[in-house]
């Protein structure tokens, strides 16, 4: 079974500063994928970044980067130069294979990020 | 290109009533997923369609929940009869591939269901 742990229920960051959102995972599968999603107050889930378990380099997408430490089973999201629009819930998720042969996402509880002007 | 669309955005019903949620996936996406987030808990997988077939419904909580995907296009999730513990946000997602590689699942905005 897969498990995602996000230990920070809420985080504050000053505008223009960088912030790291923590995510640790547990799985027995050798092949897996890690995702980060953003959920603003409007409710939709917005895909931010993906890291495959065999990827040699950390994933980056604009101001988002994923600090992937495989041995420690962590996949922290780093947001550089925070903007007011970054205030939202952030979910870490892992793609795993269910017993029924279906790929599905396992989510953490989320971290609420608030950017302070 | 239109994204994943869910209807309604909010629904408030009384315990014992029936509610039907609808999801229109991105055109051409064979894979359609339903997830649910109950207040204060993680987002949980409910089921997965590949075209019109149920690939995996292991996350469906009980037989009060019925999901269909007519003709492999839009999907409905019916709750009958609704109970208080069914309150939460129901998300639909679609993808071309089975979330392998970098194929992310595109999510809708969710339906917030409140059972009173």
Short mmCIF file of C-alpha atoms in Angstrom, two decimals:
data_model
loop_
_atom_site.label_atom_id
_atom_site.label_comp_id
_atom_site.label_asym_id
_atom_site.label_seq_id
_atom_site.Cartn_x
_atom_site.Cartn_y
_atom_site.Cartn_z
CA UNK A 1 0.00 0.00 0.00
CA UNK A 2 1.11 3.54 -0.70
CA UNK A 3 1.12 6.35 1.81
CA UNK A 4 1.80 10.07 1.52
CA UNK A 5 2.58 12.23 4.54
CA UNK A 6 2.45 16.00 4.57
CA UNK A 7 3.40 17.15 8.05
CA UNK A 8 2.71 20.87 7.61
CA UNK A 9 -1.01 21.69 7.86
CA UNK A 10 -0.26 25.35 7.24
CA UNK A 11 2.67 27.48 6.11
CA UNK A 12 3.31 31.19 5.82
CA UNK A 13 5.80 32.80 3.49
CA UNK A 14 6.69 36.38 2.71
CA UNK A 15 6.04 37.51 -0.83
CA UNK A 16 9.10 37.04 -3.09
CA UNK A 17 10.67 34.55 -0.70
CA UNK A 18 11.13 30.84 -1.40
CA UNK A 19 9.20 28.17 0.48
CA UNK A 20 9.53 24.41 0.81
CA UNK A 21 6.50 22.18 1.31
CA UNK A 22 7.35 18.79 2.75
CA UNK A 23 6.19 15.44 1.45
CA UNK A 24 7.33 11.97 2.41
CA UNK A 25 6.04 8.76 0.91
CA UNK A 26 6.03 5.06 1.48
CA UNK A 27 5.67 2.38 -1.14
CA UNK A 28 7.01 -1.07 -1.90
CA UNK A 29 6.72 -0.56 -5.66
CA UNK A 30 10.05 -0.02 -7.44
CA UNK A 31 8.34 2.14 -10.05
CA UNK A 32 6.18 5.06 -9.00
CA UNK A 33 5.44 8.67 -9.77
CA UNK A 34 5.10 11.67 -7.54
CA UNK A 35 2.85 14.64 -8.24
CA UNK A 36 2.12 18.00 -6.73
CA UNK A 37 -1.23 19.71 -7.17
CA UNK A 38 -2.41 23.19 -6.22
CA UNK A 39 -5.96 23.83 -5.09
CA UNK A 40 -6.87 27.52 -4.94
CA UNK A 41 -9.99 28.75 -3.18
CA UNK A 42 -11.97 28.26 -6.38
CA UNK A 43 -11.67 24.52 -5.85
CA UNK A 44 -10.06 23.10 -8.96
CA UNK A 45 -7.01 20.87 -8.72
CA UNK A 46 -4.16 22.21 -10.80
CA UNK A 47 -1.27 19.94 -11.77
CA UNK A 48 2.09 21.53 -10.96
CA UNK A 49 4.92 19.06 -11.34
CA UNK A 50 5.77 15.38 -11.75
CA UNK A 51 8.76 13.25 -10.74
CA UNK A 52 9.26 9.67 -11.85
CA UNK A 53 11.02 7.28 -9.52
CA UNK A 54 13.71 6.54 -12.10
CA UNK A 55 14.28 10.14 -13.12
CA UNK A 56 17.89 11.07 -12.48
CA UNK A 57 17.32 14.79 -12.20
CA UNK A 58 14.94 16.73 -10.02
CA UNK A 59 11.90 18.00 -11.90
CA UNK A 60 11.48 21.72 -12.49
CA UNK A 61 8.57 23.71 -13.93
CA UNK A 62 9.06 27.45 -13.89
CA UNK A 63 9.09 28.60 -10.26
CA UNK A 64 8.34 25.07 -9.04
CA UNK A 65 11.00 22.47 -8.38
CA UNK A 66 10.80 19.11 -6.74
CA UNK A 67 13.55 18.15 -4.29
CA UNK A 68 13.51 14.38 -4.79
CA UNK A 69 15.52 12.38 -2.27
CA UNK A 70 14.82 8.77 -3.05
CA UNK A 71 16.77 7.21 -0.18
CA UNK A 72 14.87 9.36 2.29
CA UNK A 73 11.59 8.86 0.42
CA UNK A 74 10.91 12.54 0.26
CA UNK A 75 9.60 14.72 -2.55
CA UNK A 76 9.47 18.27 -1.29
CA UNK A 77 8.05 21.07 -3.42
CA UNK A 78 10.06 24.26 -3.60
CA UNK A 79 8.33 27.42 -4.77
CA UNK A 80 10.72 30.24 -5.55
CA UNK A 81 9.85 33.93 -5.52
CA UNK A 82 6.43 33.43 -3.92
CA UNK A 83 3.52 35.44 -5.27
CA UNK A 84 0.21 36.33 -3.65
CA UNK A 85 -1.50 34.03 -6.14
CA UNK A 86 0.41 31.09 -4.72
CA UNK A 87 -1.82 31.13 -1.64
CA UNK A 88 -3.68 27.82 -1.86
CA UNK A 89 -3.81 24.23 -0.65
CA UNK A 90 -1.01 22.05 -1.99
CA UNK A 91 -1.34 18.31 -2.29
CA UNK A 92 1.39 15.77 -2.76
CA UNK A 93 0.30 12.56 -4.48
CA UNK A 94 1.81 9.28 -5.58
CA UNK A 95 0.79 7.15 -8.52
CA UNK A 96 0.53 3.49 -7.65
CA UNK A 97 -0.87 0.33 -9.11
CA UNK A 98 -3.92 -1.07 -7.37
CA UNK A 99 -4.70 -4.74 -7.03
CA UNK A 100 -7.20 -4.34 -9.85
CA UNK A 101 -4.50 -3.26 -12.27
CA UNK A 102 -5.48 0.39 -12.21
CA UNK A 103 -3.13 3.28 -11.70
CA UNK A 104 -4.53 5.61 -9.08
CA UNK A 105 -3.30 8.53 -7.04
CA UNK A 106 -2.79 8.42 -3.29
CA UNK A 107 -2.90 11.90 -1.75
CA UNK A 108 -1.55 13.51 1.37
CA UNK A 109 -3.73 15.68 3.61
CA UNK A 110 -2.40 18.85 2.05
CA UNK A 111 -0.59 21.98 3.20
CA UNK A 112 -2.29 25.36 3.22
CA UNK A 113 0.16 28.00 2.03
CA UNK A 114 -0.46 31.64 2.78
CA UNK A 115 1.68 34.28 1.08
CA UNK A 116 2.04 37.48 3.08
CA UNK A 117 2.43 40.77 1.22
CA UNK B 1 -9.64 23.06 -25.28
CA UNK B 2 -12.22 22.57 -22.53
CA UNK B 3 -11.00 21.01 -19.31
CA UNK B 4 -12.73 18.53 -17.07
CA UNK B 5 -16.15 19.89 -16.17
CA UNK B 6 -18.26 18.89 -13.20
CA UNK B 7 -21.89 19.63 -12.43
CA UNK B 8 -23.19 20.89 -10.12
CA UNK B 9 -20.50 22.85 -8.33
CA UNK B 10 -22.48 22.68 -5.09
CA UNK B 11 -25.34 20.51 -3.90
CA UNK B 12 -27.19 20.56 -0.60
CA UNK B 13 -29.60 17.69 -0.02
CA UNK B 14 -31.40 16.11 2.88
CA UNK B 15 -30.44 12.77 4.31
CA UNK B 16 -32.23 10.02 2.41
CA UNK B 17 -32.48 11.92 -0.85
CA UNK B 18 -30.77 11.06 -4.09
CA UNK B 19 -28.10 13.12 -5.79
CA UNK B 20 -26.43 12.66 -9.16
CA UNK B 21 -23.08 14.23 -9.93
CA UNK B 22 -21.89 14.59 -13.48
CA UNK B 23 -18.42 14.74 -14.99
CA UNK B 24 -17.48 15.62 -18.55
CA UNK B 25 -13.87 14.59 -19.20
CA UNK B 26 -11.50 16.16 -21.67
CA UNK B 27 -12.47 15.03 -25.15
CA UNK B 28 -10.53 11.96 -26.21
CA UNK B 29 -9.53 10.92 -22.70
CA UNK B 30 -10.34 7.26 -22.24
CA UNK B 31 -9.52 7.20 -18.53
CA UNK B 32 -11.91 8.80 -16.08
CA UNK B 33 -11.46 8.78 -12.32
CA UNK B 34 -13.63 9.74 -9.37
CA UNK B 35 -12.08 10.86 -6.10
CA UNK B 36 -13.61 12.19 -2.88
CA UNK B 37 -12.36 14.37 -0.07
CA UNK B 38 -14.28 14.15 3.17
CA UNK B 39 -13.73 17.11 5.47
CA UNK B 40 -10.30 17.07 7.10
CA UNK B 41 -9.19 13.87 5.43
CA UNK B 42 -7.18 12.87 2.42
CA UNK B 43 -8.51 12.79 -1.10
CA UNK B 44 -9.47 9.18 -1.70
CA UNK B 45 -9.80 7.20 -4.90
CA UNK B 46 -13.30 5.93 -5.67
CA UNK B 47 -13.17 4.34 -9.09
CA UNK B 48 -11.61 4.29 -12.53
CA UNK B 49 -13.27 3.93 -15.94
CA UNK B 50 -11.52 2.99 -19.13
CA UNK B 51 -13.92 4.13 -21.79
CA UNK B 52 -17.29 2.78 -20.64
CA UNK B 53 -15.90 -0.07 -18.53
CA UNK B 54 -15.15 0.02 -14.82
CA UNK B 55 -11.48 -0.85 -14.49
CA UNK B 56 -11.33 -0.51 -10.73
CA UNK B 57 -14.10 0.34 -8.29
CA UNK B 58 -12.29 -0.76 -5.16
CA UNK B 59 -12.63 2.68 -3.57
CA UNK B 60 -16.43 2.87 -3.72
CA UNK B 61 -17.55 3.07 -0.08
CA UNK B 62 -20.74 1.02 -0.35
CA UNK B 63 -23.61 0.05 -2.62
CA UNK B 64 -25.34 3.40 -2.16
CA UNK B 65 -22.89 4.72 -4.72
CA UNK B 66 -23.42 3.94 -8.39
CA UNK B 67 -21.18 5.23 -11.18
CA UNK B 68 -21.84 5.00 -14.88
CA UNK B 69 -20.13 6.20 -18.00
CA UNK B 70 -22.49 6.11 -20.92
CA UNK B 71 -20.80 5.46 -24.25
CA UNK B 72 -17.42 6.19 -22.78
CA UNK B 73 -18.05 9.92 -22.67
CA UNK B 74 -19.45 11.69 -19.60
CA UNK B 75 -19.84 9.94 -16.27
CA UNK B 76 -22.38 10.17 -13.48
CA UNK B 77 -22.03 9.29 -9.83
CA UNK B 78 -25.30 8.69 -8.03
CA UNK B 79 -25.67 8.53 -4.29
CA UNK B 80 -28.91 6.90 -3.18
CA UNK B 81 -29.92 7.33 -0.42
CA UNK B 82 -27.49 9.97 0.77
CA UNK B 83 -26.17 9.85 4.33
CA UNK B 84 -24.53 12.57 6.43
CA UNK B 85 -21.08 10.98 6.06
CA UNK B 86 -21.29 11.35 2.28
CA UNK B 87 -20.69 15.08 2.60
CA UNK B 88 -17.47 16.20 0.98
CA UNK B 89 -15.96 17.30 -2.28
CA UNK B 90 -16.17 14.90 -5.20
CA UNK B 91 -13.50 15.27 -7.86
CA UNK B 92 -13.42 13.89 -11.35
CA UNK B 93 -10.20 13.51 -13.33
CA UNK B 94 -9.36 12.30 -16.80
CA UNK B 95 -6.21 11.29 -18.62
CA UNK B 96 -5.15 9.86 -21.93
CA UNK B 97 -2.83 7.33 -20.39
CA UNK B 98 -3.11 5.56 -17.07
CA UNK B 99 -1.16 8.16 -15.13
CA UNK B 100 2.09 6.57 -16.10
CA UNK B 101 5.19 8.40 -17.04
CA UNK B 102 4.46 12.09 -16.87
CA UNK B 103 0.86 11.79 -17.99
CA UNK B 104 -0.86 13.84 -15.33
CA UNK B 105 -4.49 13.47 -14.56
CA UNK B 106 -6.50 16.61 -15.25
CA UNK B 107 -8.99 17.37 -12.52
CA UNK B 108 -12.30 19.16 -12.55
CA UNK B 109 -13.23 21.84 -10.06
CA UNK B 110 -15.11 19.39 -7.89
CA UNK B 111 -18.67 19.13 -6.62
CA UNK B 112 -19.19 20.10 -3.00
CA UNK B 113 -21.90 17.85 -1.59
CA UNK B 114 -23.53 18.69 1.71
CA UNK B 115 -25.99 16.25 3.24
CA UNK B 116 -28.12 17.73 6.03
#
